Short mmCIF file of C-alpha atoms in Angstrom, two decimals:
data_model
loop_
_atom_site.label_atom_id
_atom_site.label_comp_id
_atom_site.label_asym_id
_atom_site.label_seq_id
_atom_site.Cartn_x
_atom_site.Cartn_y
_atom_site.Cartn_z
CA GLN A 936 87.92 83.53 86.93
CA SER A 937 88.36 87.59 86.36
CA VAL A 938 86.32 89.12 82.90
CA LEU A 939 89.85 90.46 81.83
CA THR A 940 92.65 88.45 81.54
CA GLN A 941 95.75 89.26 82.19
CA PRO A 942 99.26 86.26 82.26
CA PRO A 943 99.71 85.58 86.29
CA SER A 944 103.61 86.29 85.92
CA VAL A 945 106.14 88.18 83.68
CA SER A 946 109.46 88.29 84.27
CA ALA A 947 112.76 90.50 82.95
CA ALA A 948 116.43 91.43 84.32
CA PRO A 949 116.84 95.12 85.46
CA GLY A 950 117.17 97.49 82.66
CA GLN A 951 115.04 95.70 80.41
CA LYS A 952 111.66 96.58 78.69
CA VAL A 953 108.74 94.36 79.62
CA THR A 954 105.33 93.89 78.29
CA ILE A 955 102.20 92.94 80.25
CA SER A 956 98.79 91.93 78.00
CA CYS A 957 95.20 92.78 79.49
CA SER A 958 92.73 90.59 76.89
CA GLY A 959 89.00 91.28 76.81
CA SER A 960 85.98 91.37 74.91
CA SER A 961 83.63 94.20 73.00
CA SER A 962 81.80 95.35 76.05
CA ASN A 963 84.54 96.18 78.10
CA ILE A 964 88.18 97.25 76.88
CA GLY A 965 86.54 97.23 73.09
CA ASN A 966 84.65 99.87 73.89
CA ASN A 967 85.57 101.93 77.12
CA TYR A 968 89.35 103.01 77.90
CA VAL A 969 91.11 101.36 80.15
CA SER A 970 93.23 102.04 83.02
CA TRP A 971 96.27 100.28 84.97
CA TYR A 972 97.44 99.66 88.11
CA GLN A 973 99.89 99.07 90.55
CA GLN A 974 100.16 97.50 93.60
CA LEU A 975 103.51 97.71 95.78
CA PRO A 976 103.52 93.96 98.41
CA GLY A 977 101.64 95.40 101.00
CA THR A 978 100.47 98.69 99.79
CA ALA A 979 97.15 100.13 98.11
CA PRO A 980 96.75 99.72 94.35
CA LYS A 981 98.05 103.40 92.57
CA LEU A 982 96.63 104.38 89.30
CA LEU A 983 100.02 104.39 86.57
CA ILE A 984 97.97 104.70 83.44
CA TYR A 985 94.33 105.92 82.71
CA ASP A 986 92.46 106.41 79.26
CA ASN A 987 94.21 104.51 77.47
CA ASN A 988 97.72 105.86 77.39
CA LYS A 989 97.25 108.60 79.69
CA ARG A 990 100.34 108.98 82.44
CA PRO A 991 98.77 111.09 86.23
CA SER A 992 102.06 113.66 87.04
CA GLY A 993 104.25 111.82 88.78
CA ILE A 994 104.46 108.72 87.21
CA PRO A 995 107.89 108.06 85.03
CA ASP A 996 107.74 107.75 81.29
CA ARG A 997 109.30 105.04 81.81
CA PHE A 998 105.25 103.77 81.58
CA SER A 999 103.21 103.19 79.04
CA GLY A 1000 99.70 102.44 78.06
CA SER A 1001 98.13 101.47 74.29
CA LYS A 1002 95.23 99.45 73.02
CA SER A 1003 94.08 97.52 70.36
CA GLY A 1004 90.54 96.40 69.57
CA THR A 1005 89.75 93.84 72.69
CA SER A 1006 93.46 94.34 74.35
CA ALA A 1007 95.23 96.44 76.28
CA THR A 1008 99.49 96.35 76.67
CA LEU A 1009 101.06 98.00 79.73
CA GLY A 1010 104.89 98.52 78.44
CA ILE A 1011 107.49 99.12 81.15
CA THR A 1012 111.22 99.97 80.48
CA GLY A 1013 114.55 100.32 81.87
CA LEU A 1014 113.18 97.96 84.36
CA GLN A 1015 114.33 98.54 88.16
CA THR A 1016 113.51 96.67 91.10
CA GLY A 1017 111.15 98.97 92.84
CA ASP A 1018 108.96 98.24 89.54
CA GLU A 1019 108.42 94.55 91.53
CA ALA A 1020 104.92 94.55 92.42
CA ASP A 1021 101.78 93.26 90.94
CA TYR A 1022 99.91 94.97 87.92
CA TYR A 1023 96.05 95.18 87.07
CA CYS A 1024 94.37 96.47 84.38
CA GLY A 1025 90.66 97.58 84.84
CA THR A 1026 87.97 98.95 82.58
CA TRP A 1027 84.07 99.42 82.57
CA ASP A 1028 82.07 96.80 81.10
CA SER A 1029 79.01 98.32 79.63
CA SER A 1030 77.36 94.49 79.47
CA LEU A 1031 77.83 93.96 83.35
CA SER A 1032 77.46 97.66 84.19
CA ALA A 1033 80.63 97.48 86.72
CA GLN A 1034 84.19 97.96 87.03
CA VAL A 1035 86.35 94.39 85.88
CA PHE A 1036 89.82 94.04 87.03
CA GLY A 1037 92.14 91.59 85.37
CA GLY A 1038 93.25 89.13 88.08
CA GLY A 1039 96.91 91.16 87.85
CA THR A 1040 100.41 89.77 87.20
CA LYS A 1041 103.17 89.93 89.41
CA LEU A 1042 106.19 91.43 88.19
CA THR A 1043 109.69 90.01 88.79
CA VAL A 1044 113.02 91.90 87.79
CA LEU A 1045 115.11 89.16 88.41
CA GLN B 1215 96.86 116.97 97.42
CA VAL B 1216 94.49 114.84 97.49
CA HIS B 1217 94.14 112.03 100.65
CA LEU B 1218 91.78 109.11 101.09
CA VAL B 1219 92.19 108.04 104.90
CA GLN B 1220 90.58 104.76 106.51
CA SER B 1221 89.93 103.23 109.76
CA GLU B 1222 91.96 100.59 111.26
CA SER B 1223 92.32 96.97 111.10
CA GLU B 1224 89.19 94.65 112.73
CA LEU B 1225 89.25 91.76 113.39
CA LYS B 1226 85.56 90.37 114.39
CA LYS B 1227 84.04 87.24 114.73
CA PRO B 1228 81.43 85.50 112.43
CA GLY B 1229 77.88 86.85 112.54
CA ALA B 1230 79.02 90.67 113.73
CA SER B 1231 79.03 93.81 112.16
CA VAL B 1232 81.78 95.82 111.28
CA LYS B 1233 81.57 99.70 110.08
CA VAL B 1234 84.91 100.35 107.62
CA SER B 1235 85.24 104.68 107.44
CA CYS B 1236 86.79 106.12 104.71
CA LYS B 1237 87.62 110.50 104.84
CA ALA B 1238 88.81 111.79 101.94
CA SER B 1239 90.32 115.43 101.82
CA GLY B 1240 92.24 117.94 99.52
CA TYR B 1241 89.34 118.00 96.86
CA THR B 1242 85.40 118.72 96.74
CA PHE B 1243 83.83 115.78 98.39
CA THR B 1244 80.74 115.64 96.22
CA SER B 1245 82.00 116.37 93.10
CA TYR B 1246 83.26 112.34 92.88
CA ALA B 1247 82.08 109.14 92.85
CA LEU B 1248 83.07 106.94 95.39
CA ASN B 1249 83.61 103.16 95.16
CA TRP B 1250 84.30 100.12 97.46
CA VAL B 1251 87.29 97.45 96.40
CA ARG B 1252 88.15 93.73 98.10
CA GLN B 1253 90.78 92.23 97.69
CA ALA B 1254 90.93 88.84 99.56
CA PRO B 1255 93.85 87.17 100.95
CA GLY B 1256 96.44 86.35 98.34
CA GLU B 1257 94.13 87.36 95.07
CA GLY B 1258 93.06 89.94 93.00
CA LEU B 1259 91.20 92.84 93.10
CA GLU B 1260 86.83 92.62 93.23
CA TRP B 1261 84.73 95.54 92.91
CA MET B 1262 82.06 95.98 95.23
CA GLY B 1263 80.13 98.70 93.89
CA TRP B 1264 80.17 103.08 94.75
CA ILE B 1265 77.98 105.50 96.15
CA ASN B 1266 77.11 108.95 94.51
CA THR B 1267 78.57 111.34 96.80
CA ASN B 1268 75.91 113.68 95.32
CA THR B 1269 72.67 112.23 95.98
CA GLY B 1270 73.81 109.08 98.69
CA ILE B 1271 72.00 106.47 96.33
CA PRO B 1272 74.52 103.85 96.68
CA THR B 1273 75.14 101.32 93.37
CA PRO B 1274 76.51 97.81 94.86
CA ALA B 1275 78.11 95.24 92.51
CA GLN B 1276 76.58 92.37 92.03
CA GLY B 1277 77.40 89.56 94.94
CA PHE B 1278 77.23 92.67 97.39
CA THR B 1279 73.29 93.08 97.72
CA GLY B 1280 72.21 92.84 101.67
CA ARG B 1281 74.92 92.24 104.30
CA PHE B 1282 76.56 95.22 101.99
CA VAL B 1283 75.27 98.97 102.99
CA PHE B 1284 77.52 102.06 101.58
CA SER B 1285 76.55 105.48 103.25
CA LEU B 1286 78.09 109.03 103.36
CA ASP B 1287 78.84 111.69 105.65
CA THR B 1288 79.60 114.88 103.49
CA SER B 1289 79.16 116.96 107.23
CA VAL B 1290 82.70 115.50 107.47
CA SER B 1291 83.52 113.94 103.89
CA THR B 1292 83.52 110.50 105.05
CA ALA B 1293 81.89 107.54 103.51
CA TYR B 1294 81.59 103.91 104.91
CA LEU B 1295 80.97 100.58 104.11
CA GLN B 1296 79.10 98.54 106.33
CA ILE B 1297 79.11 94.92 106.55
CA SER B 1298 76.47 92.32 108.79
CA SER B 1299 76.72 89.12 109.54
CA LEU B 1300 79.95 88.89 108.67
CA LYS B 1301 81.47 85.52 107.44
CA ALA B 1302 85.17 84.14 107.40
CA GLU B 1303 85.08 84.58 103.97
CA ASP B 1304 84.78 88.18 104.03
CA THR B 1305 88.30 88.79 104.93
CA ALA B 1306 89.87 90.55 103.20
CA VAL B 1307 91.52 94.39 103.10
CA TYR B 1308 89.36 96.63 101.75
CA TYR B 1309 89.72 100.06 99.99
CA CYS B 1310 88.02 102.83 99.07
CA ALA B 1311 88.87 104.59 95.97
CA ARG B 1312 87.84 107.77 94.12
CA ARG B 1313 86.76 107.66 90.73
CA SER B 1314 86.81 109.88 87.91
CA GLY B 1315 85.74 110.50 84.29
CA TYR B 1316 82.79 110.18 82.58
CA CYS B 1317 80.90 107.75 80.24
CA THR B 1318 78.89 109.19 77.20
CA THR B 1319 76.93 108.13 74.35
CA GLY B 1320 77.44 104.39 75.59
CA VAL B 1321 82.14 105.12 76.20
CA CYS B 1322 83.16 104.78 79.11
CA GLN B 1323 86.51 106.94 80.26
CA LYS B 1324 85.92 106.16 84.39
CA THR B 1325 89.52 105.75 86.16
CA PHE B 1326 90.07 104.91 90.17
CA ASP B 1327 92.34 107.94 90.62
CA TYR B 1328 93.13 108.05 94.28
CA TRP B 1329 92.65 104.94 96.93
CA GLY B 1330 93.12 104.57 100.60
CA GLN B 1331 95.72 102.77 102.47
CA GLY B 1332 92.51 99.65 102.85
CA THR B 1333 91.19 98.31 105.75
CA LEU B 1334 91.60 95.15 106.94
CA VAL B 1335 88.69 93.28 108.40
CA THR B 1336 89.43 89.20 109.62
CA VAL B 1337 86.91 87.07 110.73
CA SER B 1338 87.59 84.51 113.18
CA SER B 1339 86.21 82.86 115.92
#
């Protein structure tokens, strides 16, 4: 059971928009910054969003992040088949003194 | 550019030990903490802990004490994960990840900005 809760799967058609939620508590999302990671099939995770809403260089602006209270959201617009991957949210949990991840969300682009 | 290159896959028998390496390049090795993350087959990411690359002090996460040892060789910018008394349930891909960011006044901005390619450790008789 992950400390952060994500939907197991989401799907949308090419060109459409999708959002992935990540729910936590005051000890993690509520008081710390959230990152999002993309894991394409058979590859290592890759940083997509950090500090709630910042994109590393090279990440297209189709990807966005936001945070409100104890929840965070990853948004992807203009979906492409190459976006099919597992997406994980992550943050620090101050009560556990541990890095925590969501269980991951599998994105299918129909 | 930053690279973390891990050692190749390993097949081990139960009870044996394994040592996974993670060689860093493209940045000052001692300027960033080095973390380890486990991913069991078909499962999500699980944080194993980290090692301070300045002091060499490891901080394993709960559930990763005892059999799991983090170490460094700063002369070759390499971090190591050693697992002893291997069990079938240790079968997983192990990733090293560079952590950037910091904590101030109880608020943490930490992120894993670069990851190794992963090392599959298979434990089977």
